[in-house]
Coordinates of N, CA and C in Angstrom, one line a residue:
Chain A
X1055 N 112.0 111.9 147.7 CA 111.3 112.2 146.5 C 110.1 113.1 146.8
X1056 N 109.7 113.4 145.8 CA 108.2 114.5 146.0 C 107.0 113.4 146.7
X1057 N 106.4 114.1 147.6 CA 105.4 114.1 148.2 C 103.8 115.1 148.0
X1058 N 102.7 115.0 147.7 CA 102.0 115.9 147.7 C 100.6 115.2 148.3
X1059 N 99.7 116.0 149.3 CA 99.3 116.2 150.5 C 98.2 116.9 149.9
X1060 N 97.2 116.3 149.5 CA 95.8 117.0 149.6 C 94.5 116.8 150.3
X1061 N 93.6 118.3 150.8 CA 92.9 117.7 151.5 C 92.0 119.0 151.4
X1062 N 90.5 118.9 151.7 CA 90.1 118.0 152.4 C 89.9 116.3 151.5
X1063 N 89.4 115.4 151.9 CA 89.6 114.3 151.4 C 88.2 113.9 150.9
X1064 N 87.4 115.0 151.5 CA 85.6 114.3 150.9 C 85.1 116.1 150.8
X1065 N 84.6 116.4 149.7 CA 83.9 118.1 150.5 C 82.6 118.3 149.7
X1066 N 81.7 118.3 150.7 CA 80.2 118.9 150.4 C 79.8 120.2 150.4
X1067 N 79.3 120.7 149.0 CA 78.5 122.1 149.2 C 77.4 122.0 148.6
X1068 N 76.5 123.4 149.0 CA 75.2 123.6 148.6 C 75.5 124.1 147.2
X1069 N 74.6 124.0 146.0 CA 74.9 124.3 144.5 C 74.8 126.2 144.4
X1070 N 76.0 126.7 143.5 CA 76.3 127.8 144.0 C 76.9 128.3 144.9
X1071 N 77.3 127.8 146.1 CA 78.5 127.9 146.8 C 80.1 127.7 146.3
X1072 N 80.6 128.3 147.3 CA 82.4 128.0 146.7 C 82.7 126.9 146.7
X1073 N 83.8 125.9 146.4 CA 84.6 125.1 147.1 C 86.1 124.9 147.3
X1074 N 87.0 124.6 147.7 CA 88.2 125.4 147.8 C 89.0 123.8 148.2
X1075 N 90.3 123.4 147.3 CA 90.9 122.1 147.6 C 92.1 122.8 148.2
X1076 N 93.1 122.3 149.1 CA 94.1 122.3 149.0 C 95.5 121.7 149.0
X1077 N 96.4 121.9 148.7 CA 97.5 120.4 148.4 C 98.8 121.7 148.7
X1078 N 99.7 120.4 149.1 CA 101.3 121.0 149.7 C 102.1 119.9 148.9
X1079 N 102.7 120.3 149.0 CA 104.2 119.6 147.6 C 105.6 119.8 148.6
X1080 N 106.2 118.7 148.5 CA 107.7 118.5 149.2 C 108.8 119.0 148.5
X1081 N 108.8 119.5 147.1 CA 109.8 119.2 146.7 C 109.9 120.5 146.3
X1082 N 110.6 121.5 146.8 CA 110.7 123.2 146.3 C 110.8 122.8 144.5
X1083 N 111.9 122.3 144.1 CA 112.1 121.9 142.8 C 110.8 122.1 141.5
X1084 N 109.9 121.3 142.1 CA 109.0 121.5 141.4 C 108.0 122.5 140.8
X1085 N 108.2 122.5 139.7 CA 107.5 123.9 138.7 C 106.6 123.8 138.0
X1086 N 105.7 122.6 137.9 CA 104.3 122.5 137.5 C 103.4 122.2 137.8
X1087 N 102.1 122.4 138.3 CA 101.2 121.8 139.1 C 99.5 121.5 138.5
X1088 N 99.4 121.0 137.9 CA 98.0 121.0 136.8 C 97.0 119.8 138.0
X1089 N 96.2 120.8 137.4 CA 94.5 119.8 138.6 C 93.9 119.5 137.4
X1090 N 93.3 118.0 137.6 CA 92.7 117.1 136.9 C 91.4 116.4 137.8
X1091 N 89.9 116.7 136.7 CA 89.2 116.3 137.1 C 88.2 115.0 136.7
X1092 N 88.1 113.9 137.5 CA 87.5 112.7 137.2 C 86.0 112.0 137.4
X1093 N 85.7 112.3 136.6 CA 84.2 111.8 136.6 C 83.9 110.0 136.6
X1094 N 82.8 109.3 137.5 CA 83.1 108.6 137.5 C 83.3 107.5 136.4
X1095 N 84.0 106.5 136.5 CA 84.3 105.9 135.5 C 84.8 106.2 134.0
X1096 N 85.5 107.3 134.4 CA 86.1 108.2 133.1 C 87.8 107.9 133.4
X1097 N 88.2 108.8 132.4 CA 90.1 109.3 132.8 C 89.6 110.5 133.4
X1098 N 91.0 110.8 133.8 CA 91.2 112.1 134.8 C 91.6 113.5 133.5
X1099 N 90.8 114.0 133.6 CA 90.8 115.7 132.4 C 91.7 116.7 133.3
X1100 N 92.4 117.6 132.5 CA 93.3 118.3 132.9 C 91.9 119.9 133.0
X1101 N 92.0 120.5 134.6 CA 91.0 121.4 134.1 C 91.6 123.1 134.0
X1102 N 92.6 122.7 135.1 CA 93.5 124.0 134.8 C 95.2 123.9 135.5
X1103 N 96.1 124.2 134.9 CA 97.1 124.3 135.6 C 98.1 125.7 135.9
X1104 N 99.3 126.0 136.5 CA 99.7 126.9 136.7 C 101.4 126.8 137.1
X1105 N 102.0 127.6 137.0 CA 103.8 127.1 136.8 C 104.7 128.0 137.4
X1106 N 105.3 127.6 138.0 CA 106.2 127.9 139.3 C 106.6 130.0 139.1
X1107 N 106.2 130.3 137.9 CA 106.8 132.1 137.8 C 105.1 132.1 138.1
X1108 N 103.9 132.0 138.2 CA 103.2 132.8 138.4 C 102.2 132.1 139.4
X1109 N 101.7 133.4 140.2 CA 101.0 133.3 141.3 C 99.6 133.1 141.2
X1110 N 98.7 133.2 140.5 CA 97.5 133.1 140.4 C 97.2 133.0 139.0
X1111 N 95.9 131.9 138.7 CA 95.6 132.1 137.3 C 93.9 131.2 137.6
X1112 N 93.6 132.0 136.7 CA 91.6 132.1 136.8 C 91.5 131.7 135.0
X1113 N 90.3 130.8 134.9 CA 89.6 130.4 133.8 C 87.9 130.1 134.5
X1114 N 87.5 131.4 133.8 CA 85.7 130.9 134.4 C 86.0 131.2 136.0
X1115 N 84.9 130.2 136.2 CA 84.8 129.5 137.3 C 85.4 129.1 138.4
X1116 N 86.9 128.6 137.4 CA 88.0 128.2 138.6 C 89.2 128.9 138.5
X1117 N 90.0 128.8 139.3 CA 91.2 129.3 140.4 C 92.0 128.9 140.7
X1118 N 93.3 129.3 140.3 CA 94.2 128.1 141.0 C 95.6 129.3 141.3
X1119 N 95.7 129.0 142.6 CA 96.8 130.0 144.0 C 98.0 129.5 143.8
X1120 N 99.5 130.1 143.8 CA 100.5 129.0 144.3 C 101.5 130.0 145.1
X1121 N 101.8 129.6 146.5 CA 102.7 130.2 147.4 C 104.1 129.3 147.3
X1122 N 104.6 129.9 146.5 CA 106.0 129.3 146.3 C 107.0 129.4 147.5
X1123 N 106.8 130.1 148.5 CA 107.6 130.1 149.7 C 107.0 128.8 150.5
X1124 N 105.5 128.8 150.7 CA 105.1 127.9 151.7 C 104.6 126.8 151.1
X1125 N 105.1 126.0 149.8 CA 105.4 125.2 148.9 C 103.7 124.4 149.1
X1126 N 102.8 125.4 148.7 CA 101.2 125.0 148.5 C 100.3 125.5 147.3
X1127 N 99.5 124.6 147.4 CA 98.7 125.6 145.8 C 97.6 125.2 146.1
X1128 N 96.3 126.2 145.7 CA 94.6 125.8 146.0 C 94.1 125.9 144.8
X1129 N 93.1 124.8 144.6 CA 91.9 125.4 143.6 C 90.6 125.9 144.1
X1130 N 90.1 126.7 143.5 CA 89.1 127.5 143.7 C 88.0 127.2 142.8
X1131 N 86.7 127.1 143.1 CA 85.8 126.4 142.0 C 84.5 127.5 143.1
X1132 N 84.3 128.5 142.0 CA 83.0 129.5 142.5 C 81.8 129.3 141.9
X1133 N 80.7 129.7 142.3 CA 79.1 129.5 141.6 C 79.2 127.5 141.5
X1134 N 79.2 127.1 142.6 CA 79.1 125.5 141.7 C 77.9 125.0 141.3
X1135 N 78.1 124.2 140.3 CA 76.7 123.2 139.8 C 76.8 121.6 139.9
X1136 N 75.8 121.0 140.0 CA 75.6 119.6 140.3 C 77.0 118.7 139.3
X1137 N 77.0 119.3 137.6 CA 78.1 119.0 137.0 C 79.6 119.0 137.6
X1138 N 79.7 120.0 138.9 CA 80.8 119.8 139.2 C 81.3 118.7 140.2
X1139 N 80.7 117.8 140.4 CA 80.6 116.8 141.0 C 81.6 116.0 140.0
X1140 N 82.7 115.6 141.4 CA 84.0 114.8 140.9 C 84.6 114.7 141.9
X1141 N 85.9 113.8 141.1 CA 87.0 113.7 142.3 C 87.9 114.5 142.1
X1142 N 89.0 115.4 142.4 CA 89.7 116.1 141.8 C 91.1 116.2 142.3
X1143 N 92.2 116.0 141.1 CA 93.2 115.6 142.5 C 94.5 117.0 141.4
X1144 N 95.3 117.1 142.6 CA 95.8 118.3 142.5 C 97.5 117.3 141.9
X1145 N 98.6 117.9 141.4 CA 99.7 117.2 141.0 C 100.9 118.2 140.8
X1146 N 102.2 117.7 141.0 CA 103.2 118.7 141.1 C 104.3 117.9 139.9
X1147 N 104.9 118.3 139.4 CA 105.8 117.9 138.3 C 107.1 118.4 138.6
X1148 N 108.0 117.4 138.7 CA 109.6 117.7 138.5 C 110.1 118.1 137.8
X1149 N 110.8 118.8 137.1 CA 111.8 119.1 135.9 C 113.2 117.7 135.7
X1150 N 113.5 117.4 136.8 CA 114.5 117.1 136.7 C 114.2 115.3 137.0
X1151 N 114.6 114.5 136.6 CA 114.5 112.9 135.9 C 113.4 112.7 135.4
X1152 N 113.3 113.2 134.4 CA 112.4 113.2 133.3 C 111.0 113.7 133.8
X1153 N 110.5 114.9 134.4 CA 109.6 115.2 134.7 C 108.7 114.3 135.2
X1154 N 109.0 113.4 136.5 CA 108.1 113.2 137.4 C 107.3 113.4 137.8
X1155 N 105.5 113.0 137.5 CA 104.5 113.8 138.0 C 103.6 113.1 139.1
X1156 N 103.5 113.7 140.2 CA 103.3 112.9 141.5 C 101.7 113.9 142.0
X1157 N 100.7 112.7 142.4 CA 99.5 113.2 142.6 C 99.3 113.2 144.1
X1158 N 98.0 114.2 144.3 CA 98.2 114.1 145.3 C 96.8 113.0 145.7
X1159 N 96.2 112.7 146.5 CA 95.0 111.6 146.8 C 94.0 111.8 146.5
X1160 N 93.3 113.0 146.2 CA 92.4 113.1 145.2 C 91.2 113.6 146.4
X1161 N 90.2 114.5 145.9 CA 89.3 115.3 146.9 C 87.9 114.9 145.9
X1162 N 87.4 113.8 146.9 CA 85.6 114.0 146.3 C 84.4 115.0 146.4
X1163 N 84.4 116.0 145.4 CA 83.6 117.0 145.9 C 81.9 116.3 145.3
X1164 N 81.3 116.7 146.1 CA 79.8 116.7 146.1 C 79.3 117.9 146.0
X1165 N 78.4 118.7 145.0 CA 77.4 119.9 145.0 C 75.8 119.3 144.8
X1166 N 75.4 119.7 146.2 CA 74.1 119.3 146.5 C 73.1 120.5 145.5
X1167 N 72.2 119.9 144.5 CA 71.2 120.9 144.1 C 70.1 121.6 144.8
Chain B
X344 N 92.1 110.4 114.9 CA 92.2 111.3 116.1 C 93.3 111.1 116.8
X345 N 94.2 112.0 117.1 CA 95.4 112.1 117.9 C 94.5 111.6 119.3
X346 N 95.0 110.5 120.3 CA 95.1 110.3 121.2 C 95.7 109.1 121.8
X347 N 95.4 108.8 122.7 CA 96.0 107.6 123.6 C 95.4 106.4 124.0
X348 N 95.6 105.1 123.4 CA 95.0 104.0 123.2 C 95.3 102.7 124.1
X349 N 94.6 102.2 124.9 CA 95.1 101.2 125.7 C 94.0 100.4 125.8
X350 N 94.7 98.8 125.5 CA 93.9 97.8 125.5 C 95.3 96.5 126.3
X351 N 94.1 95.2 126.8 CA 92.4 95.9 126.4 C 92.1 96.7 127.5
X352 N 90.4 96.6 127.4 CA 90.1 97.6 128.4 C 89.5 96.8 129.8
X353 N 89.5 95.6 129.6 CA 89.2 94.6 130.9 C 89.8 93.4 130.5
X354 N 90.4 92.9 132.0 CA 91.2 91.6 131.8 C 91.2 90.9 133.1
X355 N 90.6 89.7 133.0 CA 90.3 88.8 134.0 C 91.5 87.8 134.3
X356 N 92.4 87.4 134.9 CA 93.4 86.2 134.6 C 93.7 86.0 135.8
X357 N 94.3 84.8 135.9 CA 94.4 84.1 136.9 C 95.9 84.0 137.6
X358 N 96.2 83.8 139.0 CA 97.7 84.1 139.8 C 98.6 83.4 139.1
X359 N 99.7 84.0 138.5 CA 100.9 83.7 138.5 C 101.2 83.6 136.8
X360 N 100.2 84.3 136.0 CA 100.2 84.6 134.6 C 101.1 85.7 134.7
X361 N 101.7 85.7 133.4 CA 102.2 87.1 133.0 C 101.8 87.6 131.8
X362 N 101.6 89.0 132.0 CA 100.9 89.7 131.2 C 101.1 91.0 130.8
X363 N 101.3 91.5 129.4 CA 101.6 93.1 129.1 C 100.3 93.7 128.9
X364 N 100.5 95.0 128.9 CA 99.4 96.2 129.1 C 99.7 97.0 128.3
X365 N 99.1 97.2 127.0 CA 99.6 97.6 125.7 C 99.0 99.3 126.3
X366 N 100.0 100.4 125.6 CA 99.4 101.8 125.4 C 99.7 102.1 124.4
X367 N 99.6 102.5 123.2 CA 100.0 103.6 122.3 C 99.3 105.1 122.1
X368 N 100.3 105.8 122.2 CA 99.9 107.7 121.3 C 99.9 108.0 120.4
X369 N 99.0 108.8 119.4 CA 99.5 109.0 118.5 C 99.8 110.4 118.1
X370 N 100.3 110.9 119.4 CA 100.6 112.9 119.6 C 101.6 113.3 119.2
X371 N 102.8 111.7 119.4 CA 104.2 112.3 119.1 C 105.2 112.9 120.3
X372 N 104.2 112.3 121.8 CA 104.6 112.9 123.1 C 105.8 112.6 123.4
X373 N 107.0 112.6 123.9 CA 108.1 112.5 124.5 C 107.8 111.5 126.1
X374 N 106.8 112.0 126.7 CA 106.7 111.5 127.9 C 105.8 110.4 128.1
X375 N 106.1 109.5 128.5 CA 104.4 108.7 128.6 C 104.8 108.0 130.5
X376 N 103.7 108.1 131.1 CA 103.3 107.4 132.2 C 102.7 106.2 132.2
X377 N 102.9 105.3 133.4 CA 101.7 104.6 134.0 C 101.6 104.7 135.8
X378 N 100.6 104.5 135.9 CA 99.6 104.8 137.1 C 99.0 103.4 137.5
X379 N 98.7 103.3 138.5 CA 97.7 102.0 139.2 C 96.6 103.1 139.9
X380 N 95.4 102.5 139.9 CA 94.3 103.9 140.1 C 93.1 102.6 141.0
X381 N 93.2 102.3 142.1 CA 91.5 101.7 142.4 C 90.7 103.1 142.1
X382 N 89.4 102.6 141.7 CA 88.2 103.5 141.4 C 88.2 104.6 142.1
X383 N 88.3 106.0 141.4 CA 88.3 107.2 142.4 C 89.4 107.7 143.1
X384 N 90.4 106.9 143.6 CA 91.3 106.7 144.3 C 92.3 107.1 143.9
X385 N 93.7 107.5 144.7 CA 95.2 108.0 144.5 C 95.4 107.0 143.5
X386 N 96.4 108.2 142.6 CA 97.1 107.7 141.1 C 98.6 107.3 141.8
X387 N 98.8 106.4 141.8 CA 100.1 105.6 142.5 C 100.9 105.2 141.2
X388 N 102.1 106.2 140.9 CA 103.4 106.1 140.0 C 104.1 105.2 139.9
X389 N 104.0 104.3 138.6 CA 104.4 102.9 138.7 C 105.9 103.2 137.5
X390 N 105.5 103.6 136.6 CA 107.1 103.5 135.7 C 106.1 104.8 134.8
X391 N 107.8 105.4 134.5 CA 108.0 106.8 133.7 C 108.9 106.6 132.7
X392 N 108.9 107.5 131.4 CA 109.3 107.0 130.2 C 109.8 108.6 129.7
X393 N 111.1 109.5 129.6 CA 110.9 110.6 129.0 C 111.8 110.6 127.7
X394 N 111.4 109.2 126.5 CA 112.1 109.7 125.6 C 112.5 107.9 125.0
X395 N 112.6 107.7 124.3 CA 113.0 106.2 123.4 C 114.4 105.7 124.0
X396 N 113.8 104.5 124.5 CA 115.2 103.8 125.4 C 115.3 104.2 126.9
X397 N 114.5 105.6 127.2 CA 114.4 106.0 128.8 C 112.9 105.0 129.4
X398 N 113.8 104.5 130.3 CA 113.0 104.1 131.6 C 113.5 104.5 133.2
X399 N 112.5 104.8 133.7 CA 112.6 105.2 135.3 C 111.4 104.7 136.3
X400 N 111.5 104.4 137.3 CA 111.0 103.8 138.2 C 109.6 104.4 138.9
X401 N 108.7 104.1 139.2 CA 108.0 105.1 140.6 C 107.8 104.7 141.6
X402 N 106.7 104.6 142.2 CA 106.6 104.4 143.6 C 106.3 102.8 143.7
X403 N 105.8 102.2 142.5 CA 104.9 100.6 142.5 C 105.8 99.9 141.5
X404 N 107.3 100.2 141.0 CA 107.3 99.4 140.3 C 108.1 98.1 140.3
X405 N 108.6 97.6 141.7 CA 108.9 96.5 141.9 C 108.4 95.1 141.6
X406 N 107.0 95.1 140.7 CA 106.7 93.9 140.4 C 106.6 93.9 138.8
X407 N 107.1 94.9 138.3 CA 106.5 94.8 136.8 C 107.7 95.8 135.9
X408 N 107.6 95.8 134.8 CA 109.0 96.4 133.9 C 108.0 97.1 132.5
X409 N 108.8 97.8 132.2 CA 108.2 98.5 131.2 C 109.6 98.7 129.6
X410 N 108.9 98.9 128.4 CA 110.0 99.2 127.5 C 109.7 100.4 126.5
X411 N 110.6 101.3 126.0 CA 110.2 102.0 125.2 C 111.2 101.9 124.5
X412 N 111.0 101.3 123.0 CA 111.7 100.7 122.0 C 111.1 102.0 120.7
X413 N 110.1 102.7 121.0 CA 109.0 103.3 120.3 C 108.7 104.3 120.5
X414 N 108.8 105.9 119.9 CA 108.4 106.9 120.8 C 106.6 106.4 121.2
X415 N 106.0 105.9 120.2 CA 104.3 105.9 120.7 C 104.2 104.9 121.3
X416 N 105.1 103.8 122.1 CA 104.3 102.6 122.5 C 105.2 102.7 123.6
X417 N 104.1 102.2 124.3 CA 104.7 102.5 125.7 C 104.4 101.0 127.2
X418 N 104.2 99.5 126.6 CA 104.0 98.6 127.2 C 104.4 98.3 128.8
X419 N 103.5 98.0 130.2 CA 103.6 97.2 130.6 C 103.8 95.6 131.0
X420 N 104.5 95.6 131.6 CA 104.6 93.7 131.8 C 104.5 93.9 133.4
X421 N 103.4 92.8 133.8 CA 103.4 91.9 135.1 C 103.9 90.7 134.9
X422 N 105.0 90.2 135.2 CA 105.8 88.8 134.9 C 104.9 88.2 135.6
X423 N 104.7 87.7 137.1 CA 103.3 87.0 137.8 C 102.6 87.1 138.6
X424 N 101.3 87.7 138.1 CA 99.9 88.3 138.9 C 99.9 87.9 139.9
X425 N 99.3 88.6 140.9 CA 98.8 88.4 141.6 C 97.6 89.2 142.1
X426 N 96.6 88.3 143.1 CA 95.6 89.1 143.9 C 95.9 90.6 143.9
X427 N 96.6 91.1 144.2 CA 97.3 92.5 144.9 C 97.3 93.4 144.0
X428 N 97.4 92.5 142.6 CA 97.4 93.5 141.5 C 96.0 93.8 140.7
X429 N 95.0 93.6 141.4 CA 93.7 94.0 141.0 C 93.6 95.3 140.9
X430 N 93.2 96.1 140.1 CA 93.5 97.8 139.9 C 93.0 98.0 138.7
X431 N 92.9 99.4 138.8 CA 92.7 99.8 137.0 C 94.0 100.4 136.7
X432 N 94.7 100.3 135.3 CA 95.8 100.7 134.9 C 95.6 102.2 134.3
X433 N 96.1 103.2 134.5 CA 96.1 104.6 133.7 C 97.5 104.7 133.1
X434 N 97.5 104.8 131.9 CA 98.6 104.6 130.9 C 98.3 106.7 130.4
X435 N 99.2 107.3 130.3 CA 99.0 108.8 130.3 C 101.0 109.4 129.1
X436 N 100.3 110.1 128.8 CA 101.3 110.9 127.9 C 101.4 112.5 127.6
X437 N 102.6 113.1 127.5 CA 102.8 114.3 127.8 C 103.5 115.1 126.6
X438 N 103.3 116.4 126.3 CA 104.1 116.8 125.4 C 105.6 117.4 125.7
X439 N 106.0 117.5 126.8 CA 107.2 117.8 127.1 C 107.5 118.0 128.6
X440 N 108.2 118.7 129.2 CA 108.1 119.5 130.5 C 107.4 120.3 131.0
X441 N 106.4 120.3 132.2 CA 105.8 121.2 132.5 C 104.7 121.5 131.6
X442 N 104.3 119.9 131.2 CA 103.3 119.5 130.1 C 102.2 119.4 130.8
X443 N 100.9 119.4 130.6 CA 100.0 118.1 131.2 C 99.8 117.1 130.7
X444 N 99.0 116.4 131.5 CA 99.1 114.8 131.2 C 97.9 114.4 130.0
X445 N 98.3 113.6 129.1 CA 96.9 112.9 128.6 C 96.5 111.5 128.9
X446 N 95.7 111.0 129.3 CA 95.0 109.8 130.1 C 94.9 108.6 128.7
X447 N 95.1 107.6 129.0 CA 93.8 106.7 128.3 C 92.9 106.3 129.2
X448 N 92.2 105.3 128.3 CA 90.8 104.9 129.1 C 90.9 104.0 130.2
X449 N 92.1 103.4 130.0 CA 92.8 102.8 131.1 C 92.6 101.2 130.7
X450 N 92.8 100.0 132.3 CA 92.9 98.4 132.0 C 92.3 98.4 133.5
X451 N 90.9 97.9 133.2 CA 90.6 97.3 134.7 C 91.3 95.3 134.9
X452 N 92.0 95.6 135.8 CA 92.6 94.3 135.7 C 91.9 93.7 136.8
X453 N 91.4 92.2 136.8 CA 91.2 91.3 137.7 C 92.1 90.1 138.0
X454 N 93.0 89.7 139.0 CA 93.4 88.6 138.8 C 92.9 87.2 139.5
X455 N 92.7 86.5 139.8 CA 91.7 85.9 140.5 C 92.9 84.3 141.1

């Protein structure tokens, strides 16, 4: 079955610095990958996603890569602020038995002000 | 307001109760999920739903069963708690393929 592999698993930056997740997916098959971010004690918000025909796609701030050969995808989160402080976990979707959506473990980022 | 409703939202009960975990949508989604979530932590795929009378399995669902009799209701069942199953519940729904997810607010469960 799909597998997805994200890491790093805790990441600290200074406010206004980059930060950069990344996750790997087992399952070539898979054609959708949406990052969701969770504040605490909230649900998990969808902040951006991106789909197996395209390579790169930017909103604001953030960024999200996908190397369909080397079956990986990054988010990218530039200029950060204290608000961006979350856990954020990256996710890959099957098409096939009923679109299976499998997460990956979720990255605690901290932006120090 | 179109969204995704799950009650309750805390439940304290004791080993070897059984107990359902109500979700309803009101989007009209085709797909609905659940998730077991400790605080912060990996979303662990418990049962998947794409469609009235579809059920499918995930990674956790050996202790509990789910039904979709309804496109918007989408219930769990733990037949008998235990310790193990202390967790928060994320009950989530989708508009199709290649959808994203919508969350509810979830079920902090305690079983004691």
């Amino acid at each position: 079955g799909e597998n997805v592999e994200q890491h790093p698993s805790t990441l600290s930056v200074q406010e206004g610095d980059s930060a950069v997740i990344k996750c790997t997916y087992s399952d070539s098959a898979s054609n959708y990958f949406p990052w969701y971010k969770q504040e605490l004690g909230k649900r998990p918000q969808l902040i951006i996603d991106i789909r197996s025909n395209v390579g790169e796609k930017k909103d604001q701030r953030i960024a999200v890569t996908l190397n369909k050969t080397a079956k990986h995808f990054s988010l990218h989160i530039t200029e950060t602020q204290p608000e961006d402080s979350a856990v954020y976990f990256c996710a890959a979707s099957l098409p096939t038995g009923g679109f299976k959506t499998i997460f990956g473990a979720g990255t605690r980022l901290f932006v120090k002000a | 307001e179109a969204d995704i409703y799950q009650t309750p939202r805390y439940l304290v009960i004791g080993t070897g109760k059984k107990i359902t975990l109500e979700c309803s949508q009101t989007m009209g989604h085709d797909k609905m999920y659940w998730y077991q979530q400790d605080p912060g932590m990996e979303l662990h795929l418990i049962h998947y739903s794409y469609g009235v009378n579809s059920t499918e399995k995930g990674d956790l669902s050996s202790e509990s069963t789910v039904s979709r009799i309804r496109t918007e209701h989408f219930p769990l069942t733990l037949e008998s708690a235990r310790p193990s199953h202390t967790s928060q519940y994320l009950c989530a729904s989708a508009q199709g393929g290649g959808s994203p997810l919508h969350f509810g607010n979830g079920t902090r469960l305690t079983v004691t």
